[in-house]
Short mmCIF file of C-alpha atoms and ligand atoms in Angstrom, two decimals:
data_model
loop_
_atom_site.label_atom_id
_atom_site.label_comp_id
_atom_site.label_asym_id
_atom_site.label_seq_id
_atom_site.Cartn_x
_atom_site.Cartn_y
_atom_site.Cartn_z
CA UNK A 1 5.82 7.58 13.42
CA UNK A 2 4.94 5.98 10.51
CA UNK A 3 5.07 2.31 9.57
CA UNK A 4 7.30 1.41 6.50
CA UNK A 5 6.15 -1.03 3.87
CA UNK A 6 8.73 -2.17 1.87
CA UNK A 7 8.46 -2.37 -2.51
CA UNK A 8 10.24 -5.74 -3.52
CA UNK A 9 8.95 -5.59 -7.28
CA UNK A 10 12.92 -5.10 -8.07
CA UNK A 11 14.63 -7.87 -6.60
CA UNK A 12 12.09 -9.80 -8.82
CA UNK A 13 13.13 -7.11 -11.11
CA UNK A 14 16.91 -8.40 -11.53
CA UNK A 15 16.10 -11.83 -11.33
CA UNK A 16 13.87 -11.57 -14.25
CA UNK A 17 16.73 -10.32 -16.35
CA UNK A 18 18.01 -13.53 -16.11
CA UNK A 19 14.92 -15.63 -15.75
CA UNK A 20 17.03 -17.23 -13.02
CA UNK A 21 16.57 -18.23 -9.54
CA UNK A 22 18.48 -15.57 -8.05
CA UNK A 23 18.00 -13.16 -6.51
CA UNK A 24 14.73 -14.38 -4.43
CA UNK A 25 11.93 -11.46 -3.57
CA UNK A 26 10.92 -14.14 -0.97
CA UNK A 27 14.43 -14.28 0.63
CA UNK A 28 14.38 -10.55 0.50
CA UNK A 29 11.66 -10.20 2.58
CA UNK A 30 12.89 -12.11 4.98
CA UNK A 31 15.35 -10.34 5.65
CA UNK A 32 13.01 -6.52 5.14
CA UNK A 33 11.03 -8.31 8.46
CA UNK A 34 14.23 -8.67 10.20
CA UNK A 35 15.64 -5.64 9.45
CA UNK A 36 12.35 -3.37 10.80
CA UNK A 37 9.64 -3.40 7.75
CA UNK A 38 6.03 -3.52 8.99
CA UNK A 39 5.26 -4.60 5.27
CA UNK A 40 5.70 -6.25 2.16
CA UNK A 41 4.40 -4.71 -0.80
CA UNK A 42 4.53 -6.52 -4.17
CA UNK A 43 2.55 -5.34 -7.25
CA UNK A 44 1.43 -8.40 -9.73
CA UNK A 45 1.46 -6.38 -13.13
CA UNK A 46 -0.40 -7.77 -15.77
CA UNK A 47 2.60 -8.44 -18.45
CA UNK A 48 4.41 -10.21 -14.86
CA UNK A 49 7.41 -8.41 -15.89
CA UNK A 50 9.05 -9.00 -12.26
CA UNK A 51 6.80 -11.13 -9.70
CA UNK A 52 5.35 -13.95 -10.37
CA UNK A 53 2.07 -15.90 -9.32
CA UNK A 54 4.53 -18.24 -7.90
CA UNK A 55 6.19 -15.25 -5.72
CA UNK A 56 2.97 -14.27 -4.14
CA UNK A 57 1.61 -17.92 -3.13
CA UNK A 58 5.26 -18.14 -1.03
CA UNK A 59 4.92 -14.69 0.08
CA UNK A 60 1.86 -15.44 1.52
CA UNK A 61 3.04 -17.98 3.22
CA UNK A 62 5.94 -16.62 4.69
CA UNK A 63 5.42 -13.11 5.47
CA UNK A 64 4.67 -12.61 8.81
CA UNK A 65 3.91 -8.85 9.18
CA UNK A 66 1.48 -7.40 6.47
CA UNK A 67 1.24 -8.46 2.55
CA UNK A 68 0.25 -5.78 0.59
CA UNK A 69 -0.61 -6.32 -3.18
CA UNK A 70 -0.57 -3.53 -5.31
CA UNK A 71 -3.26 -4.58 -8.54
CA UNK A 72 -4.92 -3.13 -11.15
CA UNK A 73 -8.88 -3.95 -12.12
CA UNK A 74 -7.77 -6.80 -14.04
CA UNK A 75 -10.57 -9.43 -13.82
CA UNK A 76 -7.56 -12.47 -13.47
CA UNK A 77 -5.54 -10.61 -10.84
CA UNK A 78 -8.70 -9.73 -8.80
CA UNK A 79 -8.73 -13.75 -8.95
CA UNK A 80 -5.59 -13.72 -7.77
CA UNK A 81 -5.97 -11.47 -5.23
CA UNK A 82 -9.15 -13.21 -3.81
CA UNK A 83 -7.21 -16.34 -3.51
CA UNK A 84 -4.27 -15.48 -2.45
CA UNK A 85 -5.71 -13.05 0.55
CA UNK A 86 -3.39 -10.43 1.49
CA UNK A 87 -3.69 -8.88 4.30
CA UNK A 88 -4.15 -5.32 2.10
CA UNK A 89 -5.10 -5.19 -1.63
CA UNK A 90 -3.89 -1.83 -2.99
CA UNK A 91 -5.51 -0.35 -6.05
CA UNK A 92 -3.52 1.29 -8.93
CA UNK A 93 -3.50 2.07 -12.48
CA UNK A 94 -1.51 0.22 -15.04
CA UNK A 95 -0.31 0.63 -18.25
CA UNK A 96 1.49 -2.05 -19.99
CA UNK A 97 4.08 0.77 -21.71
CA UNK A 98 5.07 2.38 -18.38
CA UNK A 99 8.65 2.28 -16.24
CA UNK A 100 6.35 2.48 -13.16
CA UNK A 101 3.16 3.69 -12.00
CA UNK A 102 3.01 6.77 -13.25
CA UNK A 103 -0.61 8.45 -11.98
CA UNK A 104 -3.04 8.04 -9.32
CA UNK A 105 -6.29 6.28 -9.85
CA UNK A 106 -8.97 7.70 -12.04
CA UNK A 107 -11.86 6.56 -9.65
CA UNK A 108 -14.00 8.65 -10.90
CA UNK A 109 -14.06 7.38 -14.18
CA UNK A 110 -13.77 4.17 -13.10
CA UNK A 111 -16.11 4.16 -10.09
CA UNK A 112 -18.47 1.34 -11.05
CA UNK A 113 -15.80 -0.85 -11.50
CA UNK A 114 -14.57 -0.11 -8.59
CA UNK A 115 -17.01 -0.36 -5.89
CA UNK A 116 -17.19 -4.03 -7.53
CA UNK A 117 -13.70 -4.89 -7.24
CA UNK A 118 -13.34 -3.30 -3.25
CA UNK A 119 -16.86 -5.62 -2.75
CA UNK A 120 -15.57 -8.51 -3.83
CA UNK A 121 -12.10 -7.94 -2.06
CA UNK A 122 -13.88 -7.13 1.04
CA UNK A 123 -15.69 -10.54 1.34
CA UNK A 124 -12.51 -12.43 1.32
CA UNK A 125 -11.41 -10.58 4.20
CA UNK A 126 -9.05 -8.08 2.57
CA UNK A 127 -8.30 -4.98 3.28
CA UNK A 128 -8.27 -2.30 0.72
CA UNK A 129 -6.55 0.94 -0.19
CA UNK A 130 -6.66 3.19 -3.65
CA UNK A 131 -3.64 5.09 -4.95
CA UNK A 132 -4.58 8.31 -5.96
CA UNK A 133 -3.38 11.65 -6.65
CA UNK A 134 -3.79 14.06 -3.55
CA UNK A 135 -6.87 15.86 -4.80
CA UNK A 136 -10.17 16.46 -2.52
CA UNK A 137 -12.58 14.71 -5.21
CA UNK A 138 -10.50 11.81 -5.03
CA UNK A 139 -10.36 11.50 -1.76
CA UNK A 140 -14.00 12.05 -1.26
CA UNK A 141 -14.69 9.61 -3.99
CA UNK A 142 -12.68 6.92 -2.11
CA UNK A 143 -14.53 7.87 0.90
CA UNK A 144 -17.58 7.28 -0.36
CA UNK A 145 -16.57 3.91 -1.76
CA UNK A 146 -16.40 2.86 1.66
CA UNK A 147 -12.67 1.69 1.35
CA UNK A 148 -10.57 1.10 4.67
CA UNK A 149 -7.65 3.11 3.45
CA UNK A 150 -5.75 5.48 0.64
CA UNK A 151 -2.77 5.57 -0.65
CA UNK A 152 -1.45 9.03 -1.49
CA UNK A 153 0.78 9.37 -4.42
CA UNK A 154 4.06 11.42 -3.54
CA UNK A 155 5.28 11.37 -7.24
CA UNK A 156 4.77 15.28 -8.08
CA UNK A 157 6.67 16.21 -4.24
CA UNK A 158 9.17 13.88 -5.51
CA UNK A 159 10.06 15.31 -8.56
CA UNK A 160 9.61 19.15 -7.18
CA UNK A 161 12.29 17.80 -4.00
CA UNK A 162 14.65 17.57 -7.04
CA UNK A 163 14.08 21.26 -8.33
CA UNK A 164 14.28 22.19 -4.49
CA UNK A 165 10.54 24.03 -4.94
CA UNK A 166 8.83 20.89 -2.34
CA UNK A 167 6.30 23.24 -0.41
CA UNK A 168 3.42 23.38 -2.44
CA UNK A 169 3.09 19.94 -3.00
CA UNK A 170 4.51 18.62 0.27
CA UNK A 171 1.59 21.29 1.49
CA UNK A 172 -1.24 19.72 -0.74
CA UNK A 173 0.04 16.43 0.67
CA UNK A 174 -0.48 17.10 4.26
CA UNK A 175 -3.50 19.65 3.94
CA UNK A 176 -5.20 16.22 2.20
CA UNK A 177 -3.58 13.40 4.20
CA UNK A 178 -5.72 16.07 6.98
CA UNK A 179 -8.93 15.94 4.95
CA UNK A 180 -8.69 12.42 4.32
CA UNK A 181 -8.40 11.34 8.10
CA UNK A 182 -11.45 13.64 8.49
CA UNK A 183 -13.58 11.49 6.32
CA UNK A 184 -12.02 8.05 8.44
CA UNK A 185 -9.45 6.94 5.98
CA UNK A 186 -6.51 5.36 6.82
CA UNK A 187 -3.63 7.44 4.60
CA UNK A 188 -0.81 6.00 3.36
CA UNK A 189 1.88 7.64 0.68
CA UNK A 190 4.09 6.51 -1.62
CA UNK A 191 5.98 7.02 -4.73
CA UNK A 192 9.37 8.53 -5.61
CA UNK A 193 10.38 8.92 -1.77
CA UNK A 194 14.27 8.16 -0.96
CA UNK A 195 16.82 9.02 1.52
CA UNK A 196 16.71 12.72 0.91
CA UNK A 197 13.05 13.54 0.61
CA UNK A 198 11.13 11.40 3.23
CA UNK A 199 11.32 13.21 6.22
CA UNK A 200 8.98 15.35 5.67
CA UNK A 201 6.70 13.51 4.50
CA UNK A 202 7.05 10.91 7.64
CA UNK A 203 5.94 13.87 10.16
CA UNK A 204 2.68 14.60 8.07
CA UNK A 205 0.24 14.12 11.86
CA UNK A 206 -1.37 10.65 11.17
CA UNK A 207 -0.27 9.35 8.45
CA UNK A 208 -0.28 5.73 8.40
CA UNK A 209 2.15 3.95 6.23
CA UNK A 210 4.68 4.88 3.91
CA UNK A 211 5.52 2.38 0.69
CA UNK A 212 8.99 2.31 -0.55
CA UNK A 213 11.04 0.07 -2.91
CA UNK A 214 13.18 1.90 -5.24
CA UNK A 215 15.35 3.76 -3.13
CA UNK A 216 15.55 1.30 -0.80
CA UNK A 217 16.14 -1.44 -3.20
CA UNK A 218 18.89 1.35 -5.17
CA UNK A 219 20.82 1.64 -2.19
CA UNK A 220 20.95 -2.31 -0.92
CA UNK A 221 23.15 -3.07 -3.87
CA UNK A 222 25.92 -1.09 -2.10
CA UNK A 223 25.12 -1.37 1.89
CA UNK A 224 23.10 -4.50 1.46
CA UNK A 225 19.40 -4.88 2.54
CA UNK A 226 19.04 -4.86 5.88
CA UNK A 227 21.44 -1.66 6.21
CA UNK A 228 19.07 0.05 3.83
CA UNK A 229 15.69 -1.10 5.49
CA UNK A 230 17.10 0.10 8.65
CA UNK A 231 18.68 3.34 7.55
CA UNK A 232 15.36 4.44 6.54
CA UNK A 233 13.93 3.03 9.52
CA UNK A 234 15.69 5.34 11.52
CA UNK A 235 14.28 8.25 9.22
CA UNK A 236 10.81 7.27 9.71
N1 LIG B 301 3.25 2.83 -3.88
C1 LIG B 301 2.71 2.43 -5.06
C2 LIG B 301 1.22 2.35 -5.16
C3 LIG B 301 3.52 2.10 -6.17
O1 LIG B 301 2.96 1.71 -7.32
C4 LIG B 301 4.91 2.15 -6.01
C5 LIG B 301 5.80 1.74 -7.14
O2 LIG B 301 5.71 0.37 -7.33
C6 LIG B 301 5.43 2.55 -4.76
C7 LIG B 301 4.57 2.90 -3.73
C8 LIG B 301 6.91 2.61 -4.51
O3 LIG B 301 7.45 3.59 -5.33
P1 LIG B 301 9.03 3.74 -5.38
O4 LIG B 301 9.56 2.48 -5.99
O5 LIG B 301 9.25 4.95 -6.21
O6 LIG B 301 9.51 3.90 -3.96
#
């Protein structure tokens, strides 16, 4: 069974539409612990368009399962993340223009960097992951980078679950979550996964951790949080 880590980027979301106090990403992971998350995950974007330096310092603080930053290469927020010390950095891409993470890491291109970032992670004692697409160069890339763990990006099953054609990319997904765990990675996966579509995915043999906001998030504003952590709790 997998563990769930739990996306709070929009509760910060909604607040920040009213540059307000309410509602509180730190309140709302209280209540994710409570209600069966093994994990926060927040992602500090570079424009802060939902959390906010001042999020993560409480967060850190406070949660008392797993913090799990989602980051980009970003000299400042590799700062960030060195000083604030989650328990797991997670890599990504980021473009200023998207709605959300779109892709998986490029690490080939952006290897160098890379290795420098995950070094200078590592010596503060955090754990790190890359988000990439579910492709074997990738994953051998990653491997080779020595990181502790990879996130696979579930964004293409996602979007084939809604033309009902899943199996080819629910297959690459497990054939590589396989391949991965072969080469000692940890494998997470993430992206796009809801209600409907996660099943699946959570019997995939081994895989670690599965990161979720939207959904959940979507369907708190009409069973409240902790129904919705716990309803896909119980799917997991
Ligand atoms: N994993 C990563 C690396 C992400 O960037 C995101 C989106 O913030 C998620 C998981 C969660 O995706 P969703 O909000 O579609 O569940």
């Amino acid at each position: 069974m997998p563990k769930l880590g739990v996306n709070i980027d929009h509760v910060a979301t909604l607040r920040q539409a009213r540059r307000e106090d309410d509602p509180d990403p730190v309140l709302a992971a209280i209540v994710c612990e409570q209600s069966g998350a093994d994990s926060l995950v927040v992602h500090l974007r570079e424009d802060r368009r939902h959390i906010q330096d001042h999020d993560l310092m409480v967060l850190r603080n406070i949660v008392k399962t797993r913090l799990n930053l989602e980051m980009s290469l970003n000299t400042g927020i590799v700062d960030i993340a060195c000083n604030i010390k989650p328990d797991m950095a997670t890599i990504v891409p980021e473009r200023r223009e998207e709605v959300t993470t779109e892709g998986g890491l490029d690490v080939l291109q952006h290897k160098g960097r890379i290795a420098e970032v995950c070094n200078l992670l590592k010596r503060n004692g955090i754990q790190v992951s890359l988000f990439i697409a579910p492709e074997r160069e990738a994953i051998q890339t990653s491997a080779d980078l020595g990181v502790d763990a990879i996130e696979l990006h579930t964004g293409a099953y996602a979007a084939a679950c809604i033309r009902r054609e899943r199996s080819q990319d629910f297959q690459q997904l497990a054939s590589m979550c396989a391949f991965a765990q072969s080469l000692g990675l940890s494998v997470n996966a993430g992206h796009g996964l809801n209600y409907d579509n996660v099943r699946p995915i959570a019997r995939i043999e081994g895989i670690a951790e599965l990161n979720i906001g939207h959904a959940i998030i979507a369907r708190a504003v009409f069973v409240g949080l902790s129904a919705a952590v716990k309803e896909m709790r119980l799917l997991l």
